[in-house]
Short mmCIF file of C-alpha atoms in Angstrom, two decimals:
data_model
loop_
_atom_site.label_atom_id
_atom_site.label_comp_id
_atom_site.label_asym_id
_atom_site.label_seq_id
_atom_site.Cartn_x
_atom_site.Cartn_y
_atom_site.Cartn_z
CA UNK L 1 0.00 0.00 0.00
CA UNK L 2 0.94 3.48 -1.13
CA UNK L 3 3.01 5.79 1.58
CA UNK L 4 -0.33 8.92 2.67
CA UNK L 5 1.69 11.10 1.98
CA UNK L 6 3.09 10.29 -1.54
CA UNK L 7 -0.99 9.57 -1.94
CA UNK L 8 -1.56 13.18 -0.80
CA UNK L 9 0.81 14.49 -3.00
CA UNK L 10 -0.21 13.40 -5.92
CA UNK L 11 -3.67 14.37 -5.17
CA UNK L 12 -2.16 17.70 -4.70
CA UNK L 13 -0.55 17.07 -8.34
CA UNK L 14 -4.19 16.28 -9.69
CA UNK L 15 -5.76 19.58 -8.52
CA UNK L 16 -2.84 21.50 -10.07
CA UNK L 17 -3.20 19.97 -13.10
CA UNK L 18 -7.20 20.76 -13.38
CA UNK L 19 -6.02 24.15 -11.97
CA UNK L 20 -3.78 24.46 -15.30
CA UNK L 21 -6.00 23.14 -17.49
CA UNK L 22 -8.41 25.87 -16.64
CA UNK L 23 -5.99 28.42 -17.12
CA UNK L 24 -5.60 26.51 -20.66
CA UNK L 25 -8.70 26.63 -21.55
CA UNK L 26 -9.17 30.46 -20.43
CA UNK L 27 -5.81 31.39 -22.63
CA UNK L 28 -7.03 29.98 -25.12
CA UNK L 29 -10.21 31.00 -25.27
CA UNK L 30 -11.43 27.33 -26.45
CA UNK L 31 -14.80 26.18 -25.13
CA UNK L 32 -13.95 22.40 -24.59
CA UNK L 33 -16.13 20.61 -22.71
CA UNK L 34 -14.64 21.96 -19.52
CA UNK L 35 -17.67 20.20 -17.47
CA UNK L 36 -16.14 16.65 -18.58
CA UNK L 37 -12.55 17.23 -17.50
CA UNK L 38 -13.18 18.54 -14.46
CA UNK L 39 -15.75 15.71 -13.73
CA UNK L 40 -12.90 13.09 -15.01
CA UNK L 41 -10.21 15.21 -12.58
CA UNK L 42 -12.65 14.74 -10.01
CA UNK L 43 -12.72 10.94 -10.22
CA UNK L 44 -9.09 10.74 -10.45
CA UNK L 45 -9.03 13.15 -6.95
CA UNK L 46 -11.69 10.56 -5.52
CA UNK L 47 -9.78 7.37 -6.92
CA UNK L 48 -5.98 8.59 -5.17
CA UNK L 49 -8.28 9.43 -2.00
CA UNK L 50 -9.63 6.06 -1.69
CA UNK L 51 -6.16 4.62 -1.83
CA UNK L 52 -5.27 6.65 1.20
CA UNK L 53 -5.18 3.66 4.37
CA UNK L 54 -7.83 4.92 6.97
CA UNK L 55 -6.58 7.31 9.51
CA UNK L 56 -6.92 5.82 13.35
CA UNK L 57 -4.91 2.23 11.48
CA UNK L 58 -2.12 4.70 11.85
CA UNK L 59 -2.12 5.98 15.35
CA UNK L 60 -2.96 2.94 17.73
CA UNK L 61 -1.24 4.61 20.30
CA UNK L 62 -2.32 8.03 22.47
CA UNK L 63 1.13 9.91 21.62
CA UNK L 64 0.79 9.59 17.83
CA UNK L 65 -3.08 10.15 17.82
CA UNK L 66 -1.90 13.98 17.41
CA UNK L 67 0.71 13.36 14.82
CA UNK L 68 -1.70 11.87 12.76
CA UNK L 69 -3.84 14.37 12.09
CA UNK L 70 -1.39 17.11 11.56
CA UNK L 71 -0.49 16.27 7.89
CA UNK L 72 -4.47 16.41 7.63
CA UNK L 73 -4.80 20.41 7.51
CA UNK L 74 -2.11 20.81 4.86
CA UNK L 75 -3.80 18.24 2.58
CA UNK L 76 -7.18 18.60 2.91
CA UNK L 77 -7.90 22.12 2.16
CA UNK L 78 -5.93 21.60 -1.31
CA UNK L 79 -9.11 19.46 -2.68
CA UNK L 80 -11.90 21.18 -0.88
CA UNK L 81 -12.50 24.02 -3.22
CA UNK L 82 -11.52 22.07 -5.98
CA UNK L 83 -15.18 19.93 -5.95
CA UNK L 84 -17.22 23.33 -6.45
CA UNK L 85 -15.52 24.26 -8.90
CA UNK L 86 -15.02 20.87 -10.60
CA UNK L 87 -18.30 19.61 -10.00
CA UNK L 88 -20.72 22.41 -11.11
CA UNK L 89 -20.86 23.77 -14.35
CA UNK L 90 -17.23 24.86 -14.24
CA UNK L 91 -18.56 28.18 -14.02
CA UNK L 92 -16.92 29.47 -11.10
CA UNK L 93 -13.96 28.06 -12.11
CA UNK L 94 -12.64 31.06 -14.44
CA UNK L 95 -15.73 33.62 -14.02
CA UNK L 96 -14.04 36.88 -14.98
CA UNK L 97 -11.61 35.96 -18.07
CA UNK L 98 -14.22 33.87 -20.17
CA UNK L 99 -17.75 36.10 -19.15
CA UNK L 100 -18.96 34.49 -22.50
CA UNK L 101 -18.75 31.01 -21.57
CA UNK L 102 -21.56 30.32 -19.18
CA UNK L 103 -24.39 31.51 -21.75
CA UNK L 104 -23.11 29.32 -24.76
CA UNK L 105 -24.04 26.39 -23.81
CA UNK L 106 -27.66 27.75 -22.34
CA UNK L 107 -28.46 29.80 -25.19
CA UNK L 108 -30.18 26.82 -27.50
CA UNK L 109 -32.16 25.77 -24.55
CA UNK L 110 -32.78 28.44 -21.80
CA UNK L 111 -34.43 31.39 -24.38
CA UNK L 112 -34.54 29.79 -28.04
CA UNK L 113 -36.91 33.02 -29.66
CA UNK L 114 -37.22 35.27 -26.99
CA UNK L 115 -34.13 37.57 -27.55
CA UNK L 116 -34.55 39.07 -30.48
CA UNK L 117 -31.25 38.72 -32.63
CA UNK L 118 -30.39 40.97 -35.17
CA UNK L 119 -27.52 42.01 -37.91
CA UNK L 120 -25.82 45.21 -37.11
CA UNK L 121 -24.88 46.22 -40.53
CA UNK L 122 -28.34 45.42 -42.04
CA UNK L 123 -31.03 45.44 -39.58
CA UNK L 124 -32.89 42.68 -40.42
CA UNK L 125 -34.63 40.79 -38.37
CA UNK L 126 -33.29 37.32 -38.49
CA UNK L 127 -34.82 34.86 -36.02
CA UNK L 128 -39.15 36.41 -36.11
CA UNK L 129 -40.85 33.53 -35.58
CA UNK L 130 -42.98 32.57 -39.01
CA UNK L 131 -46.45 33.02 -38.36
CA UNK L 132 -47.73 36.26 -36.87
CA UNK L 133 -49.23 36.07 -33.30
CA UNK L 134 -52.50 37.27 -32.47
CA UNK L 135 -53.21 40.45 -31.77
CA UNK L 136 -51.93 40.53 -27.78
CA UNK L 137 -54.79 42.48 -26.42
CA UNK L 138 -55.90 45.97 -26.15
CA UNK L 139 -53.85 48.67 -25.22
CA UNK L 140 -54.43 49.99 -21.01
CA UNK L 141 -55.88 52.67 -22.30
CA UNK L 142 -58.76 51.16 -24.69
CA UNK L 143 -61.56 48.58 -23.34
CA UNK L 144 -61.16 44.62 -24.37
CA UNK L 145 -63.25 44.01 -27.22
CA UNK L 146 -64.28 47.23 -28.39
CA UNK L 147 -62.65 48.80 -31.62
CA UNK L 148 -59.77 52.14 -30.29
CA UNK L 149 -59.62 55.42 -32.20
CA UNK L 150 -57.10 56.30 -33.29
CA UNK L 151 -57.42 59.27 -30.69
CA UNK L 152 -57.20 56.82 -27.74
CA UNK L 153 -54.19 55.26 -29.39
CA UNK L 154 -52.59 58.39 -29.51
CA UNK L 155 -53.21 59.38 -25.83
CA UNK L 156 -52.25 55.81 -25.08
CA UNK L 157 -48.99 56.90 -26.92
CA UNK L 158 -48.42 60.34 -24.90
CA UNK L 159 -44.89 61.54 -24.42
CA UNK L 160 -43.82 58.63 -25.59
CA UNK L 161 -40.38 57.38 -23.66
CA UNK L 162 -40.45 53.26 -24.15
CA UNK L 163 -37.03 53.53 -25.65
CA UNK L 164 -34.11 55.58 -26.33
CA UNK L 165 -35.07 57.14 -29.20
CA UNK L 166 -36.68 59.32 -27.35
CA UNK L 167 -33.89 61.10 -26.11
CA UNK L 168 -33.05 62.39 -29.71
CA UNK L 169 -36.65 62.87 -31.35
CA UNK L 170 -38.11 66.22 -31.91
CA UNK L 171 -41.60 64.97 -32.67
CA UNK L 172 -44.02 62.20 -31.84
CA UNK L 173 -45.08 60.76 -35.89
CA UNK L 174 -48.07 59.16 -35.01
CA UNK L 175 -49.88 59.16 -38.37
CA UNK L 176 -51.69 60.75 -40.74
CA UNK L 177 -54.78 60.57 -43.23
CA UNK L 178 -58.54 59.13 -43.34
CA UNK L 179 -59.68 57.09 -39.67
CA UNK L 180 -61.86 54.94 -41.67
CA UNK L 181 -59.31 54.69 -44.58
CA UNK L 182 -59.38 51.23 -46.52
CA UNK L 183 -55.87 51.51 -47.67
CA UNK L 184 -52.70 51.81 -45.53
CA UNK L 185 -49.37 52.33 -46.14
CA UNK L 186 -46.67 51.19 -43.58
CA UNK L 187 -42.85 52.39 -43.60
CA UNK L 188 -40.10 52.04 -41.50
CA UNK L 189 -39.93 55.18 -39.49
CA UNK L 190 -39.58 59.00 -39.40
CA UNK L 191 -36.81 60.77 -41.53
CA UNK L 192 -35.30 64.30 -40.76
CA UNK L 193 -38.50 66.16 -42.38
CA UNK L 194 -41.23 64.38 -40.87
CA UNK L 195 -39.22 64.85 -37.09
CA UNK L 196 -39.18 68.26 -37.67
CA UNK L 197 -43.18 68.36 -38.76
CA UNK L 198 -43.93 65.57 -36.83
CA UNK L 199 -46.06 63.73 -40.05
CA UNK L 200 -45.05 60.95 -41.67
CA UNK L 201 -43.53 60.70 -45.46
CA UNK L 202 -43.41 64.91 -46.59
CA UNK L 203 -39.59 64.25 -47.09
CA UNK L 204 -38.20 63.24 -50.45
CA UNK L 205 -39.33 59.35 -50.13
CA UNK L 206 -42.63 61.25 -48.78
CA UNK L 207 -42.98 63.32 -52.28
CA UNK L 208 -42.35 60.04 -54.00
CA UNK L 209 -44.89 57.88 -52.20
CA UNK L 210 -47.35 60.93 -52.77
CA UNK L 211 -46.95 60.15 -57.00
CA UNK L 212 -47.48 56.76 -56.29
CA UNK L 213 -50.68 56.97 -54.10
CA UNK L 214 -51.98 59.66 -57.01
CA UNK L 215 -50.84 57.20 -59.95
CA UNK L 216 -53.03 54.59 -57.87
CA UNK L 217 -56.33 57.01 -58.22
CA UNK L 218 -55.86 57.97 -54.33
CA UNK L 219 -54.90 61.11 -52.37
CA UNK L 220 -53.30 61.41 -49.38
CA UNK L 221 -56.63 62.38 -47.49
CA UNK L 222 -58.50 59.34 -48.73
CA UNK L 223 -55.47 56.65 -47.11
CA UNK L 224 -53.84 56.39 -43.95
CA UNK L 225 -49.58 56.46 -43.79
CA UNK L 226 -47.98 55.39 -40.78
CA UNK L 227 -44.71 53.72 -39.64
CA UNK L 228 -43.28 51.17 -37.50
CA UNK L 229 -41.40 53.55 -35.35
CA UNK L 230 -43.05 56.94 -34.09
CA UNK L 231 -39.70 58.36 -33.36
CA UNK L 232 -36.40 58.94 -36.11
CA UNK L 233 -33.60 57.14 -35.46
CA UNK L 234 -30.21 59.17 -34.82
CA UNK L 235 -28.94 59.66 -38.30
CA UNK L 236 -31.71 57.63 -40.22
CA UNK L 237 -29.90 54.46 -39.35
CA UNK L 238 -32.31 51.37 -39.31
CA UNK L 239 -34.94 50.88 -35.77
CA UNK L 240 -33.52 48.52 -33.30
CA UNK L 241 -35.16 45.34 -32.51
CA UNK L 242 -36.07 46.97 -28.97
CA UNK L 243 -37.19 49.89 -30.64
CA UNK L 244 -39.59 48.24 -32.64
CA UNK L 245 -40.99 46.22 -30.05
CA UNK L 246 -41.30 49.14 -27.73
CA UNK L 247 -43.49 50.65 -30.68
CA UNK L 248 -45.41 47.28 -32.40
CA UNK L 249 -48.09 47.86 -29.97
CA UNK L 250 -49.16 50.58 -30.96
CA UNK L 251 -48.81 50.06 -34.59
CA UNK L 252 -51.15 47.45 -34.16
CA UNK L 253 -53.76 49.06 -32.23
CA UNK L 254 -53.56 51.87 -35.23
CA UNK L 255 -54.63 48.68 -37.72
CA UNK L 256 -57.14 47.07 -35.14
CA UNK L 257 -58.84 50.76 -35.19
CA UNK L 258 -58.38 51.45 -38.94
CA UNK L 259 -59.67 48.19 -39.94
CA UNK L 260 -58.67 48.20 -43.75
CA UNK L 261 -58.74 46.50 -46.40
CA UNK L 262 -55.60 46.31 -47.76
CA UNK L 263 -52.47 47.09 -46.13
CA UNK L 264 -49.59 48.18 -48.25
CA UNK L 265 -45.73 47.33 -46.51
CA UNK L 266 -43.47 49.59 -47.55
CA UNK L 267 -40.00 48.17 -47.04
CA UNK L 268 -38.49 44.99 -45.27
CA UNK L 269 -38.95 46.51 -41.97
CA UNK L 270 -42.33 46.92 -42.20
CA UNK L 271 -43.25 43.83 -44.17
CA UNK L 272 -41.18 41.59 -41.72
CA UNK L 273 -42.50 43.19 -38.67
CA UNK L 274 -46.08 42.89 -39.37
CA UNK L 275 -45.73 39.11 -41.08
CA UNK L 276 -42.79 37.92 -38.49
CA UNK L 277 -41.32 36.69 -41.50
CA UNK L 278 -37.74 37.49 -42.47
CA UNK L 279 -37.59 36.87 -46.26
CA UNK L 280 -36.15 39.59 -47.71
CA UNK L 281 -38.29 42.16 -49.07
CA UNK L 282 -36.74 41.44 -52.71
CA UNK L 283 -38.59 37.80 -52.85
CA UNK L 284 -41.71 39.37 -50.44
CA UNK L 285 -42.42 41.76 -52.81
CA UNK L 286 -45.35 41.29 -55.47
CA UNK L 287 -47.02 38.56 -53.09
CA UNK L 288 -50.32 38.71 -51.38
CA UNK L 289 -49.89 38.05 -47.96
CA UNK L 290 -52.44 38.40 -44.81
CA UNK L 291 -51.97 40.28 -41.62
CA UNK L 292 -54.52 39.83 -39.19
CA UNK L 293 -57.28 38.46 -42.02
CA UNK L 294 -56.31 41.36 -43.83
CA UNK L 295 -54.59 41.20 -47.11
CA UNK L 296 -50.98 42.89 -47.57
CA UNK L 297 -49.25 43.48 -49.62
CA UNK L 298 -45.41 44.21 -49.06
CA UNK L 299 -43.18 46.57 -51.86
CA UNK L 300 -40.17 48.42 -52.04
CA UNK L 301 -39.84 51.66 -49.58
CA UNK L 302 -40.07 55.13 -51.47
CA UNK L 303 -36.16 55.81 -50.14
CA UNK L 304 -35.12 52.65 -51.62
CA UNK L 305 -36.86 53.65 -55.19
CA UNK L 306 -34.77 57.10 -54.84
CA UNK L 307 -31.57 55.39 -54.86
CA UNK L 308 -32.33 52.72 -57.14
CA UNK L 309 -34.88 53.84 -59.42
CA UNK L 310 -34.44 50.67 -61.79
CA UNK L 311 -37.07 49.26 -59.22
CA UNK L 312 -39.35 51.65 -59.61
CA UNK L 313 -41.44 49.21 -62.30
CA UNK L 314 -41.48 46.22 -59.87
CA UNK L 315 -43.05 48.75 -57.02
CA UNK L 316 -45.56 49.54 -59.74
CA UNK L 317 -46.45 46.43 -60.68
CA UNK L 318 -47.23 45.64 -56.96
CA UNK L 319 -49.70 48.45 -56.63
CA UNK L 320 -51.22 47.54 -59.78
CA UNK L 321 -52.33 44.31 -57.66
CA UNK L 322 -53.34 46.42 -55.14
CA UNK L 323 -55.80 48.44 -57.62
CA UNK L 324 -57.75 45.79 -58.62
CA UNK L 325 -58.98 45.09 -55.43
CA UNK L 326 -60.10 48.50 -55.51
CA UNK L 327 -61.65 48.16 -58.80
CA UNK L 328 -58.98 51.14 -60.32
CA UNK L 329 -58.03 50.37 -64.00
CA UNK L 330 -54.00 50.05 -64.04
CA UNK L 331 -52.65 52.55 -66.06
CA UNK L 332 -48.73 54.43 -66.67
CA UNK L 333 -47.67 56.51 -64.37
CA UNK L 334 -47.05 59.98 -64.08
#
């Protein structure tokens, strides 16, 4: 049988070799499966332990009853800590140089779809589930199965500060056009124009999506024009994933008051928002869809058209679809 102490110290060896392995691992940066080795270490720990000969064998007599014990304090804290760390999730083991390793492994299980995940550099939304959910209820501010104004909405709405982009806004840009219009047009969110006058679209993508609402045999009175966000982000970049949900609910009240009959979805945003679909709007485009039993249909934004005006036709040929529901005769723009 195996001298204790030449048992203890290679115990001792066995927690500093997890204790290097760790640091491995955090230099490194690699993400082995650090719950495995330290559960393996552990045995090993456990296995040179149990080869240890049992203590009061030792010291049969009084004298050496003390001396026994007194290699016992310098060998047994050197595991003790070790089995937290070893025998957890490892977690504890390196917490402050690898702060990203205790949510990789929880991220496909803990909270599949309920973080929002987006791309920085092109805003879309990438993980919307693929049906939209029902309508989630009325707002505090309107009763349960009675159909809001659009006056309540707005109240509902006041100084509006759900997110941050309230701290840069100039004005509220709730909406504008008929209450009881049949046709509505959806876009992304305020530009530098309508901040300033605090209605949506009288910029240059608002002049264009005037033309096209004219071309269509509308005005601007007889629709309603709205957008996903009420407030412009800094610099025209695209809304935020929290932005948008901070504002959805109140987008949706607009079209559970309006009631329509057609809703047109000007841009990705606003098609993948109201569908929770994230196709791009290139192979959206030009296809019925339904929001809420209502049909939609989703198109290219007005700023998009400015900068690529090649596109212009397709947009057309969407709201040609959109005129025969209305019983308007297609016909060449203006």
């Amino acid at each position: 049988m195996s001298d204790p102490r030449e048992s203890a110290e290679e115990l001792g060896e066995v927690v500093e070799d997890l204790r290097r392995h760790l640091l491995w691992q955090e230099e490194t940066g690699g993400r082995a499966l650090l719950v495995d080795a330290a559960k393996q270490a552990a045995e090993r720990a456990a296995s040179l332990k149990a080869m240890m000969p049992p203590r009061p064998a030792k010291s049969p007599a009084a004298p050496e009853s003390p001396a026994a014990p007194a290699p016992a304090p310098s060998v047994a804290p050197a595991p003790t800590p070790a089995p937290p760390a070893m025998t957890g999730t490892a977690r504890s083991a390196i917490p402050a140089a690898v702060p990203n390793t205790p949510p990789a492994p929880r991220a496909p299980s803990a909270e599949p779809s309920s973080r929002p995940a987006a791309s920085a550099s092109s805003g879309m939304l990438i993980d919307v589930p693929q049906q939209a959910p029902p309508y989630p209820g009325p707002l505090p501010g309107v009763v349960e199965g009675e159909r809001p104004t659009l006056d309540q909405i707005r109240r509902e709405l006041g100084d509006c500060r759900r997110c941050k982009l309230c701290t840069g806004r100039k004005n509220i840009v709730f909406g504008v056009g008929n209450p009881r219009a049949e046709l509505v047009f959806v876009g992304e969110g305020p530009g530098e124009q309508e901040d300033l006058q605090g209605v949506p679209f009288v910029g240059p993508a608002g002049e264009l999506l005037t033309k096209m609402i004219q071309a269509m045999g509308f005005s601007r009175d007889q629709v309603y024009i709205c957008n996903v966000v009420k407030c412009r982000p800094p610099g025209n970049r695209n809304p935020e994933p929290d932005e948008i949900s901070a504002c959805e609910p109140f987008l949706r009240s607009q079209l559970l008051a309006l009631q329509p009959k057609v809703i047109v979805a000007l841009g990705k945003f606003a098609a993948q928002t109201l569908l929770r679909d994230s196709t791009p709007i290139t192979r959206l485009r030009g296809n019925w869809r339904e929001y809420q039993g209502v049909k939609l249909m989703p198109t290219f934004h007005p700023a998009y058209l400015l900068r690529s005006p090649h596109e212009k036709k397709k947009a057309w040929e969407d709201l040609q679809q959109v005129m025969k529901i209305f019983g308007k005769q297609p016909g060449s723009r203006s």
